[in-house]
Short mmCIF file of C-alpha atoms and ligand atoms in Angstrom, two decimals:
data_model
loop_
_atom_site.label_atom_id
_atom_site.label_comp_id
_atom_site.label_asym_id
_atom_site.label_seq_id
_atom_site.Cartn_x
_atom_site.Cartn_y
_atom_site.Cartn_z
CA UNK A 1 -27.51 11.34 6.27
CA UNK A 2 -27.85 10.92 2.66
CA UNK A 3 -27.97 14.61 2.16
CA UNK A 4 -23.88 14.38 2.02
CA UNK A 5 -23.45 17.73 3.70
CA UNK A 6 -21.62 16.13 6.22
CA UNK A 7 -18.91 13.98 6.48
CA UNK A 8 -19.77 10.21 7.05
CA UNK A 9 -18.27 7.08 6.78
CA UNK A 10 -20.18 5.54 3.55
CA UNK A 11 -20.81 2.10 2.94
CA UNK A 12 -22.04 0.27 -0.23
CA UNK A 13 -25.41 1.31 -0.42
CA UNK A 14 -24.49 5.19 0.17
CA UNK A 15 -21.96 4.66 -1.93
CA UNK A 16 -24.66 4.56 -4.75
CA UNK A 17 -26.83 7.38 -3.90
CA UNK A 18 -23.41 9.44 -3.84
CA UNK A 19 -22.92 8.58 -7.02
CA UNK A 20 -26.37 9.16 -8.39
CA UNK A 21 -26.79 12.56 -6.51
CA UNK A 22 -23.11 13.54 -6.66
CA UNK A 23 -21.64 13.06 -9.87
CA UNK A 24 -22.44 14.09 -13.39
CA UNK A 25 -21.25 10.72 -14.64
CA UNK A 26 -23.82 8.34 -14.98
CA UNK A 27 -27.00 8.64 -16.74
CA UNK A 28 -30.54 9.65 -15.22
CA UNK A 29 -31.72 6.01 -15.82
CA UNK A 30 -28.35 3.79 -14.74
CA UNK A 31 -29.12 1.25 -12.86
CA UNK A 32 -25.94 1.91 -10.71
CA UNK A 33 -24.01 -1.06 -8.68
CA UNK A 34 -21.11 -0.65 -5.87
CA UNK A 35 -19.05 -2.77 -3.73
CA UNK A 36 -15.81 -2.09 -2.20
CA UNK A 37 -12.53 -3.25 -3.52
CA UNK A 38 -10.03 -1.88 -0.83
CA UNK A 39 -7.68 -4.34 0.26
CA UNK A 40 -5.12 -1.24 1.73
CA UNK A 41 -5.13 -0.75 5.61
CA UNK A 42 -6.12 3.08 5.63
CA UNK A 43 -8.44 4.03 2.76
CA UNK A 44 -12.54 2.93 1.75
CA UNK A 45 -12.30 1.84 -2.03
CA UNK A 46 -15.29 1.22 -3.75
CA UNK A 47 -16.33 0.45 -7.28
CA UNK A 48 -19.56 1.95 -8.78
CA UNK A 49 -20.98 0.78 -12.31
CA UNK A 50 -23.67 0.56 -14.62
CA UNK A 51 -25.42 -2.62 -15.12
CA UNK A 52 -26.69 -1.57 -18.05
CA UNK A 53 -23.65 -0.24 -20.04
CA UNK A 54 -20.69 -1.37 -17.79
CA UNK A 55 -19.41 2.45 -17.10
CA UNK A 56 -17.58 2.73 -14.13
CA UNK A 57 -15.49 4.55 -11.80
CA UNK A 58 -13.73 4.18 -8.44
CA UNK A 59 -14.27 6.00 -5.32
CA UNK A 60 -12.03 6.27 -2.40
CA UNK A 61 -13.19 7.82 0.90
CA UNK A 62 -10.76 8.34 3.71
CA UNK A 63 -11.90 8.15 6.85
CA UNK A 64 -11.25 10.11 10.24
CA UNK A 65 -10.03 7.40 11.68
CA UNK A 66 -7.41 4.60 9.83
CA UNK A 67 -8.89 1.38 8.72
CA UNK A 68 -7.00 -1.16 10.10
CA UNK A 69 -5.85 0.16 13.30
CA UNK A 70 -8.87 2.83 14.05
CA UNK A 71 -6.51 5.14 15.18
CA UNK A 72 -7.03 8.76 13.57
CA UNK A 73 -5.64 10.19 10.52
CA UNK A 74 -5.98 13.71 9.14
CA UNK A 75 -8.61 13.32 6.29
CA UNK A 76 -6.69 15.99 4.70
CA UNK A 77 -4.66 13.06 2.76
CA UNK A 78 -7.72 12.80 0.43
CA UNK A 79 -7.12 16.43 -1.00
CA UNK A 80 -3.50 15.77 -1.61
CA UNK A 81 -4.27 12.88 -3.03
CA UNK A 82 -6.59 14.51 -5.55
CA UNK A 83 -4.51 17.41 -5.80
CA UNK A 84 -1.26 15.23 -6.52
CA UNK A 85 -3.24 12.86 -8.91
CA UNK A 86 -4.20 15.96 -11.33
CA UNK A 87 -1.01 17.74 -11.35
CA UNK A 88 0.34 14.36 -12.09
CA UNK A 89 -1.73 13.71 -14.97
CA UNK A 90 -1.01 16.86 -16.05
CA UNK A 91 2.75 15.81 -16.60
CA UNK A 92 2.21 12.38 -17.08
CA UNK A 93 -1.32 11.99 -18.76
CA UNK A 94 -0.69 8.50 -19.60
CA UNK A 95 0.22 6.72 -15.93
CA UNK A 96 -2.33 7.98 -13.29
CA UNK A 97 -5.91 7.11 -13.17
CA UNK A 98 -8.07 10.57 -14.10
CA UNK A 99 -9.89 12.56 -11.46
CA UNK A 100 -13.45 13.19 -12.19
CA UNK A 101 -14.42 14.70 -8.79
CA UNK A 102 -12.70 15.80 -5.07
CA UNK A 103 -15.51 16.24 -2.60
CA UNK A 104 -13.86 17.57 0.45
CA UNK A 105 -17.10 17.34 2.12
CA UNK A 106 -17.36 13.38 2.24
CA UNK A 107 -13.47 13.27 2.41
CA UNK A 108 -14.19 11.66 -1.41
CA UNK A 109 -11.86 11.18 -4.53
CA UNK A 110 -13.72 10.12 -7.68
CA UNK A 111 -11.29 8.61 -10.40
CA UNK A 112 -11.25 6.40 -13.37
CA UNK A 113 -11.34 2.61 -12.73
CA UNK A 114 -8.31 1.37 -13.92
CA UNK A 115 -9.30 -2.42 -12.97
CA UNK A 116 -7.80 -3.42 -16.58
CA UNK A 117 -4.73 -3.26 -14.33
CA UNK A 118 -2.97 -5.25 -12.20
CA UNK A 119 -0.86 -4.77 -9.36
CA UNK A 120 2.90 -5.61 -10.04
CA UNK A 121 3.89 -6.91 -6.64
CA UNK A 122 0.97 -10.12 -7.00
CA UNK A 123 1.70 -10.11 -10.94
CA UNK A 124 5.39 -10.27 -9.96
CA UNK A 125 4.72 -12.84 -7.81
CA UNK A 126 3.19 -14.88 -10.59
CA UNK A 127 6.38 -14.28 -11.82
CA UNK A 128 4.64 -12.58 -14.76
CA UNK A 129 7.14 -10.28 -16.69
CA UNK A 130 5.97 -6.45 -17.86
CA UNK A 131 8.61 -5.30 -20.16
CA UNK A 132 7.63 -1.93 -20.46
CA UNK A 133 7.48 -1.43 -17.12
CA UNK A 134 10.68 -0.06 -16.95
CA UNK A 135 9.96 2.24 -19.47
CA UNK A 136 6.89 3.71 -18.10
CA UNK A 137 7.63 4.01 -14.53
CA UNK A 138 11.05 6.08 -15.14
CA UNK A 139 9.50 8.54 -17.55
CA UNK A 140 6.28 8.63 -14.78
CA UNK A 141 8.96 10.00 -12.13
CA UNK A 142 11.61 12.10 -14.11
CA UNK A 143 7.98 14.05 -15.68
CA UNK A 144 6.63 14.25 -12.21
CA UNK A 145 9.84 14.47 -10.26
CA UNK A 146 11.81 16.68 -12.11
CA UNK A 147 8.90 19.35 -13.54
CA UNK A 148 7.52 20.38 -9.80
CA UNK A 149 11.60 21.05 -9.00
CA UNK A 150 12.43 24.81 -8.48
CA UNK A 151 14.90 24.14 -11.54
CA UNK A 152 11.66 24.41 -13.65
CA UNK A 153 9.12 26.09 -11.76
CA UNK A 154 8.90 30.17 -11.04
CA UNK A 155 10.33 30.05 -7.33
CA UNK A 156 7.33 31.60 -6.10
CA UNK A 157 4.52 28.83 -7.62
CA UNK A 158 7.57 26.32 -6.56
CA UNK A 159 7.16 27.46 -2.65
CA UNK A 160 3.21 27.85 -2.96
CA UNK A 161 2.98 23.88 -3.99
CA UNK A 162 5.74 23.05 -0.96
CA UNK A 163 2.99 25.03 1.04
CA UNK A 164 -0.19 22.90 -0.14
CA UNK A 165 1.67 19.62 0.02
CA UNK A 166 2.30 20.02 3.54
CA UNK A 167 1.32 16.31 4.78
CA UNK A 168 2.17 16.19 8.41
CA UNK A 169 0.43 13.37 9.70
CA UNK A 170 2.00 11.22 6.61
CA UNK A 171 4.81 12.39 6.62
CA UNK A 172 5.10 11.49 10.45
CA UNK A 173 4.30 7.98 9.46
CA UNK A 174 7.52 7.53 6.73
CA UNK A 175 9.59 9.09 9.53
CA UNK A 176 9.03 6.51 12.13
CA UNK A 177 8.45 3.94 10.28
CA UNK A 178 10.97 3.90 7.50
CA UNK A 179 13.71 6.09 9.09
CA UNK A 180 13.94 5.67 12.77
CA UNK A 181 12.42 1.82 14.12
CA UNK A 182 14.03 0.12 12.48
CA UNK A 183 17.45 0.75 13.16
CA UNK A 184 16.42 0.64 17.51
CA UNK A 185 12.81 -0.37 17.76
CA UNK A 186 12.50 2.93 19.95
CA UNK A 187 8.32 2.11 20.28
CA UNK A 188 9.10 -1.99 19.91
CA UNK A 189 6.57 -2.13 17.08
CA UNK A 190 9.40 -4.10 14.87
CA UNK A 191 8.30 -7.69 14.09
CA UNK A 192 11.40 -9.69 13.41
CA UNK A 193 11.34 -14.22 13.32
CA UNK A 194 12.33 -15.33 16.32
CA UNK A 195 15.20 -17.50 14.39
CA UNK A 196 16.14 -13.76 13.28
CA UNK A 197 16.34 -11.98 16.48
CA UNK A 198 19.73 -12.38 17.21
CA UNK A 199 21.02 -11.61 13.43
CA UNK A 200 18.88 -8.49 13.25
CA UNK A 201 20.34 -7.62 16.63
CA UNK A 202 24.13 -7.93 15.32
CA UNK A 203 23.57 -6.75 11.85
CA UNK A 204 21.13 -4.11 12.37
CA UNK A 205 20.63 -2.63 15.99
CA UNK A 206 24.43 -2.76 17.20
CA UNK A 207 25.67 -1.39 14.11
CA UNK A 208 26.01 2.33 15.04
CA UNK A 209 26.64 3.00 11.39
CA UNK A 210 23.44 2.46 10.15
CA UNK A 211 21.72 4.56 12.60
CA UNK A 212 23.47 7.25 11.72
CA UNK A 213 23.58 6.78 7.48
CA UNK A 214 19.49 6.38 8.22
CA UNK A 215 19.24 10.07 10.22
CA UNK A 216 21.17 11.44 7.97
CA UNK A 217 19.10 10.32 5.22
CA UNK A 218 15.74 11.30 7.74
CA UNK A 219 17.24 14.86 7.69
CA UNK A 220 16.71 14.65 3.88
CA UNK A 221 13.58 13.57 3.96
CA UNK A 222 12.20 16.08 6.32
CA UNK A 223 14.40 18.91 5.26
CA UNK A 224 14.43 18.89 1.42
CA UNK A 225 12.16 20.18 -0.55
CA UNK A 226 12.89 19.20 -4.29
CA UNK A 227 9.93 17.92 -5.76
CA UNK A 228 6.37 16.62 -5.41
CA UNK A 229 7.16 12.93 -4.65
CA UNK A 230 4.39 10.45 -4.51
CA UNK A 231 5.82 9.11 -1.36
CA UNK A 232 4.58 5.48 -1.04
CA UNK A 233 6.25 4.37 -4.38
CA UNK A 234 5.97 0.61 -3.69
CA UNK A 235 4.99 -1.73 -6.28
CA UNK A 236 1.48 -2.39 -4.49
CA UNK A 237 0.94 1.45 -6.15
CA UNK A 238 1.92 0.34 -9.52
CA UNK A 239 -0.81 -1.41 -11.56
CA UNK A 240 0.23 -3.04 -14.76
CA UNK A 241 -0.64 -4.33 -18.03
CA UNK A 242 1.23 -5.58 -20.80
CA UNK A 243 0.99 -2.46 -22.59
CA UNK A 244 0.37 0.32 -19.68
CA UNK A 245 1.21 1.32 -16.22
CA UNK A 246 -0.72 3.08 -13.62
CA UNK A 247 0.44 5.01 -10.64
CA UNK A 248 -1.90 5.06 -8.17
CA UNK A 249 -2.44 6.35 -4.31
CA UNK A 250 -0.37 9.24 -3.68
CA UNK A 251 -1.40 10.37 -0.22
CA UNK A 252 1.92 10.32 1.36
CA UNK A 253 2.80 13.56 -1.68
CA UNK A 254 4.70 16.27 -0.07
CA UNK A 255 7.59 18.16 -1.42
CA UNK A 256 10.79 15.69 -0.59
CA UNK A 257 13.60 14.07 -1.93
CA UNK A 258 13.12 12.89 -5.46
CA UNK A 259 15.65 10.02 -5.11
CA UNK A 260 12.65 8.51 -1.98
CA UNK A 261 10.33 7.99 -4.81
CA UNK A 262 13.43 6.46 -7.21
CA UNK A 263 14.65 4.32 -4.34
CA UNK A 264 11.25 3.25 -3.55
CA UNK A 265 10.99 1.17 -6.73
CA UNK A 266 14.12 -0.51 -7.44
CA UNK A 267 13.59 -1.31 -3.33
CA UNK A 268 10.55 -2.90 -3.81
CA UNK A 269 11.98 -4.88 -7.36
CA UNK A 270 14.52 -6.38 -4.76
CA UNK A 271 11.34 -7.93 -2.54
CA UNK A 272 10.28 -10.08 -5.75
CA UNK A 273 14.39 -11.25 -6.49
CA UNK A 274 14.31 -12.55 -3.57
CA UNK A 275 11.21 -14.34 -3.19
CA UNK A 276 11.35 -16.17 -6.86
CA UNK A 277 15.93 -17.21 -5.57
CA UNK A 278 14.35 -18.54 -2.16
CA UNK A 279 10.94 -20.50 -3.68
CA UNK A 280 11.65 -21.18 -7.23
CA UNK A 281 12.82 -24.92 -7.14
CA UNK A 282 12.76 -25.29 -11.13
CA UNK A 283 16.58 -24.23 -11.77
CA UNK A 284 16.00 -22.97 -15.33
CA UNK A 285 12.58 -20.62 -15.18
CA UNK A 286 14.00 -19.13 -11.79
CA UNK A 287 17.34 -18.14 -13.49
CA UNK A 288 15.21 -16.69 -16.46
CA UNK A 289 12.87 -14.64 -14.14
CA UNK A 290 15.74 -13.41 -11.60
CA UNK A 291 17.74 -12.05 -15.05
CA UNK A 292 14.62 -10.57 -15.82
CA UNK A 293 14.30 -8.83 -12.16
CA UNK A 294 17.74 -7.85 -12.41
CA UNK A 295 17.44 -6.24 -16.05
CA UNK A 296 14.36 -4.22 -15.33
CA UNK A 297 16.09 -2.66 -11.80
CA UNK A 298 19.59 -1.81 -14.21
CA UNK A 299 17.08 -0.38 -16.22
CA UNK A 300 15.37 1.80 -13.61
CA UNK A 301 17.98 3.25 -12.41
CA UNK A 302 19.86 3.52 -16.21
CA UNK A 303 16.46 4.99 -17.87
CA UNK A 304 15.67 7.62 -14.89
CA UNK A 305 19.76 8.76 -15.32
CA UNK A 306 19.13 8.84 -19.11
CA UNK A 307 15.45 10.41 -19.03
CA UNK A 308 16.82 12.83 -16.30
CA UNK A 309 19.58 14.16 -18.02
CA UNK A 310 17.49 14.77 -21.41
CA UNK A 311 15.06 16.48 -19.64
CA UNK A 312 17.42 18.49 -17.58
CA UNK A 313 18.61 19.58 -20.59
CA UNK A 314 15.17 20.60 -22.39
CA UNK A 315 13.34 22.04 -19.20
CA UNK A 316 15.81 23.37 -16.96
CA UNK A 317 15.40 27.66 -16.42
CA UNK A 318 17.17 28.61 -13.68
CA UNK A 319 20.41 30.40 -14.91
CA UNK A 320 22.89 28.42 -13.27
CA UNK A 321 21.46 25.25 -12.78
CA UNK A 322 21.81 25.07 -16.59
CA UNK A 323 25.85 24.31 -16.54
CA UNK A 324 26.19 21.08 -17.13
CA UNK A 325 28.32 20.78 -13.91
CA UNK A 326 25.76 21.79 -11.53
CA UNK A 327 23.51 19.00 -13.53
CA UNK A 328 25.79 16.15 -12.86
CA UNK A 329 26.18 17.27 -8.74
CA UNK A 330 22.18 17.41 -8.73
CA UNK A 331 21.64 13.90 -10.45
CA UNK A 332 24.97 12.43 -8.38
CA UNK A 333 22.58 13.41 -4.66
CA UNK A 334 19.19 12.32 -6.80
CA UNK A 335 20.99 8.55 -7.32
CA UNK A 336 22.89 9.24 -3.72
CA UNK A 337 19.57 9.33 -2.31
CA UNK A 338 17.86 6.80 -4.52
CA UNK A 339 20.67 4.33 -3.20
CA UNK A 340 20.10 4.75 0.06
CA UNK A 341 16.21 5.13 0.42
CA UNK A 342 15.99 1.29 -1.70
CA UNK A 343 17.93 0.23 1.36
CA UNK A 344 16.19 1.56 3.73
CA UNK A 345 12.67 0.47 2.38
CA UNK A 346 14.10 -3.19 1.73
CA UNK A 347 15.43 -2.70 5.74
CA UNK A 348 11.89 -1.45 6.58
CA UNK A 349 9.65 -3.64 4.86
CA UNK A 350 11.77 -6.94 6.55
CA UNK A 351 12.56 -5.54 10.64
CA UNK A 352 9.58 -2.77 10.77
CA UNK A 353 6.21 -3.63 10.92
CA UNK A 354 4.73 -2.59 7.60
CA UNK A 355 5.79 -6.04 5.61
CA UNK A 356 4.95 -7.18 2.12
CA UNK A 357 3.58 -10.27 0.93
CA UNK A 358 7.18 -10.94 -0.69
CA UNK A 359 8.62 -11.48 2.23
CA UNK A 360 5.15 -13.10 4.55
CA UNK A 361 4.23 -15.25 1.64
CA UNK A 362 7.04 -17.35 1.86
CA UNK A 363 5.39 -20.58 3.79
CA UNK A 364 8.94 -22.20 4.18
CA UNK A 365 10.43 -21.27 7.51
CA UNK A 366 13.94 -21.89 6.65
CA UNK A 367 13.27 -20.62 2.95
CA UNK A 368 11.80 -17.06 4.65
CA UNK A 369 15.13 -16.64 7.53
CA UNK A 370 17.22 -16.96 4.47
CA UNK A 371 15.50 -14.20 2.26
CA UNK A 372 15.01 -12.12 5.00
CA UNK A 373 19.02 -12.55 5.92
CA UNK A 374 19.52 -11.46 2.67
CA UNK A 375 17.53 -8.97 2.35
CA UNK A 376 18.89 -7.07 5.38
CA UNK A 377 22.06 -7.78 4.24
CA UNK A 378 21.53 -6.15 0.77
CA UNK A 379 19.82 -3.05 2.90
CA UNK A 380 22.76 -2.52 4.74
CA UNK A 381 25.25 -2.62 1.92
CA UNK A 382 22.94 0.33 0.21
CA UNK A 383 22.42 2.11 2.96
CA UNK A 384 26.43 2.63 3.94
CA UNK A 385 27.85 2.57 -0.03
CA UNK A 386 25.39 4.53 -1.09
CA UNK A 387 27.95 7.24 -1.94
CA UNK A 388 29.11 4.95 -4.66
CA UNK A 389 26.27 2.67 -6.26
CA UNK A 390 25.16 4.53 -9.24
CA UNK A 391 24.32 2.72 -11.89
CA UNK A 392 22.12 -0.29 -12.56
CA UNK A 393 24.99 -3.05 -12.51
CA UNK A 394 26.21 -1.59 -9.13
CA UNK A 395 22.71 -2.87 -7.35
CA UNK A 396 23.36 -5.79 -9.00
CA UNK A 397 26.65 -6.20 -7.79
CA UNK A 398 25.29 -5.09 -4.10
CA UNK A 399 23.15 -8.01 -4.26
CA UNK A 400 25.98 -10.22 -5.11
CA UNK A 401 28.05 -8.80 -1.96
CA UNK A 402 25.09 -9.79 -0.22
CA UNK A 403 24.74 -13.18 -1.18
CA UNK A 404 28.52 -13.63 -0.23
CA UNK A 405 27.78 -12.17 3.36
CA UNK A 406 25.13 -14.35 3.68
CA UNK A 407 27.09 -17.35 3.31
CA UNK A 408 29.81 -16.37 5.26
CA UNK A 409 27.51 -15.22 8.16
CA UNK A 410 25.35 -19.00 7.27
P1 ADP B 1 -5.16 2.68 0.47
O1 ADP B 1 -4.80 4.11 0.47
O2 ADP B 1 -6.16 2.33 1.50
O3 ADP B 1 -3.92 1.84 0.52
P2 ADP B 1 -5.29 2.25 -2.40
O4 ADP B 1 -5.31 3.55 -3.08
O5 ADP B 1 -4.00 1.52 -2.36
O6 ADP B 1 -5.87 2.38 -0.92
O7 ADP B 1 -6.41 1.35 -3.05
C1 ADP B 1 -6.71 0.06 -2.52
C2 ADP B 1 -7.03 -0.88 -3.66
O8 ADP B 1 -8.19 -0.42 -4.37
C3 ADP B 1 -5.93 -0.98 -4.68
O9 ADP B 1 -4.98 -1.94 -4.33
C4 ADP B 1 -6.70 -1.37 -5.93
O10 ADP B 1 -6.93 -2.75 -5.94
C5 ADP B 1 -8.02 -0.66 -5.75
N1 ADP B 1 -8.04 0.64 -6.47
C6 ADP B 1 -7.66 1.85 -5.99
N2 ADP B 1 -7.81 2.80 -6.92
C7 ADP B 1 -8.29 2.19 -8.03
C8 ADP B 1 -8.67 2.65 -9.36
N3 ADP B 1 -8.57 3.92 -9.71
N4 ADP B 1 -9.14 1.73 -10.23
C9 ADP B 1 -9.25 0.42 -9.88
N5 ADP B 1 -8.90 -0.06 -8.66
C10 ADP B 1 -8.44 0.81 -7.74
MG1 MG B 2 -2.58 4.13 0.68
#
């Protein structure tokens, strides 16, 4: 087996002779350790080091078949992982971990171990504040979001990366799961409290509108082509220091909307609001690290407008795209769709099945029905004014609806 000509799942111990017969890292006389750090549901992740000088790097194998389920998965997601994380670092050196090596033999992605990061949802949850988060994550997506757009690119090596970034099994996943259970429970894989049922039912499922804002926004998805998004934006991607951020695990990358990856953030900053209002019981520290959640999602959505427009205005080639008009249209359906993709990931992440620890973590019964309340709530508001939320203070003000239409509905 150890040959690696073939495709096989590895496990520690292979895991080392890959990297001693595989890669021109490590020295002849490293006296190499692994073990496997995965904690996702789909991927192997292993760390391999030197004992004797500490160098390490991270490999992550997919499998044929999904890791928590068993079900099968195109192992094709490793390449466009690899693929995505190089053209990435190509126009955002600083925020992706390097590649050193893409084996599509074993299926394997080599990269640098960026373990002096941490990720932001459980550092969140410590209520630990990053402030250049903000910073770093909006110039990550308006380098890699706006630079693979056909407004930069020659049309023809735009339509050639559409073509390699086909992801159809992924894809698939986002469109079921994020776009279509939720809003009917069609394959009745939606896990909703039981003290929820009936508000999910009123709110969500017999509310025709949503439905149809979510399909509409599904036809987006599928249909356009803008840029190389990562595609699972959430902030269990995002590793953190005080000083740096890290994007990691783009195997959902296809060409798509750029406002899914936007939306995918802020979403996801909503997850951690909520959980520090429903737990924190110490009045004064949970005001200070709500104002805090609430300044760094104004300033996701206010940097990526800012950032965006700057670099529309440097990078842009296309002939007419350059009129300032046709800029403000573009960025007006980039924060359209941002709006409504932070809704439906919030929606998502609370009725479908995929859940975050946000939202499980919360031991209190009553404590979780109330968060989750509001976090539907919140969805919904997004989701149907998405037409006019555009700047920061407008999610802010969404949550406030949402707090009122919790009471009332209380
Ligand atoms: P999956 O695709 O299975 O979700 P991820 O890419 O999210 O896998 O990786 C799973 C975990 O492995 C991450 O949460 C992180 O803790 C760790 N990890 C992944 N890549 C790296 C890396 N380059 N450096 C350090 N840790 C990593
Ligand atoms: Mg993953």
């Amino acid at each position: 087996m150890a040959d690696f000509n073939k495709h096989f799942r590895m496990k520690v111990e292979d895991v080392v002779l890959y990297a001693r017969e595989k890669l021109d890292i490590f020295s002849e006389d490293a006296d190499l350790k692994a073990k496997e750090i995965g904690d996702g549901n789909i991927n192997y992740v292993f760390k391999v080091w030197d004992e004797k000088t500490g160098q390490s790097v991270v490999i992550k194998q997919a499998d044929t078949l999904l890791r928590s389920s068993g079900r099968p998965l195109d192992t094709d997601r490793n390449r466009i992982e690899a693929e995505a994380l190089m053209l990435q670092s190509k126009l955002a050196p600083s925020f992706v971990p390097k590649v050193y090596k893409y084996d599509p033999i074993m299926c394997a992605l080599t990269m640098e171990d960026i373990s002096d990061h941490y990720n932001l949802r459980y550092e969140l949850l410590k209520r630990k504040k990053f402030p250049k988060f903000a910073d770093h994550i909006t110039s990550f997506m308006v380098n890699t979001l706006l630079l693979t757009t056909d407004l930069v690119l020659d049309p023809a090596e735009k339509k050639r990366k559409v073509k390699n970034f086909i992801n159809v099994e992924l894809c698939d996943i986002s469109e079921k799961l994020v776009f279509t259970e939720p809003y009917n429970d069609y394959l009745g894989r939606n896990i909703i409290l039981r003290e929820n049922i009936n508000f999910v039912q009123k709110i969500v499922y017999e509310d025709k509108r949503l439905a149809l804002e979510a399909s509409k926004l599904k036809n987006n998805f599928i249909n356009n082509a803008q840029s190389l998004i990562h595609g699972d934006l959430h902030s269990g991607s995002i590793f953190v220091n005080e000083e740096s951020t890290k994007i990691i695990d783009p195997e959902f990358a296809f060409y798509g909307p750029m406002g899914y990856d936007v939306g995918n953030v802020v979403g996801n900053l909503f997850f951690s609001w909520v959980n520090a209002y429903v737990t924190m019981d110490e009045e004064e520290k949970r005001e200070d690290f709500l104002s805090y959640l609430e300044g760094t999602i104004e300033d996701v959505v206010d940097l990526f407008t800012h950032k965006f427009k700057k670099m529309y205005k440097e990078s842009v080639t296309d002939v007419l795209a350059k009129s300032p008009a046709y800029m403000d249209w573009y960025l007006n359906t980039v924060l359209t769709d941002t709006c409504g993709v932070s809704g439906l990931e919030i929606m998502r992440r609370t009725v479908g099945d995929s859940k975050v620890v946000d939202i499980t973590g919360i031991e209190d019964l009553q404590q979780r029905i109330k968060a989750e309340r509001i976090l539907i709530l919140l969805a919904k508001y997004l989701i149907l004014n998405r037409n006019h939320i555009r700047q920061g203070k407008d999610y802010i003000d969404a949550l406030q609806v949402a707090l009122q239409e919790y009471n009332y509905h209380k």
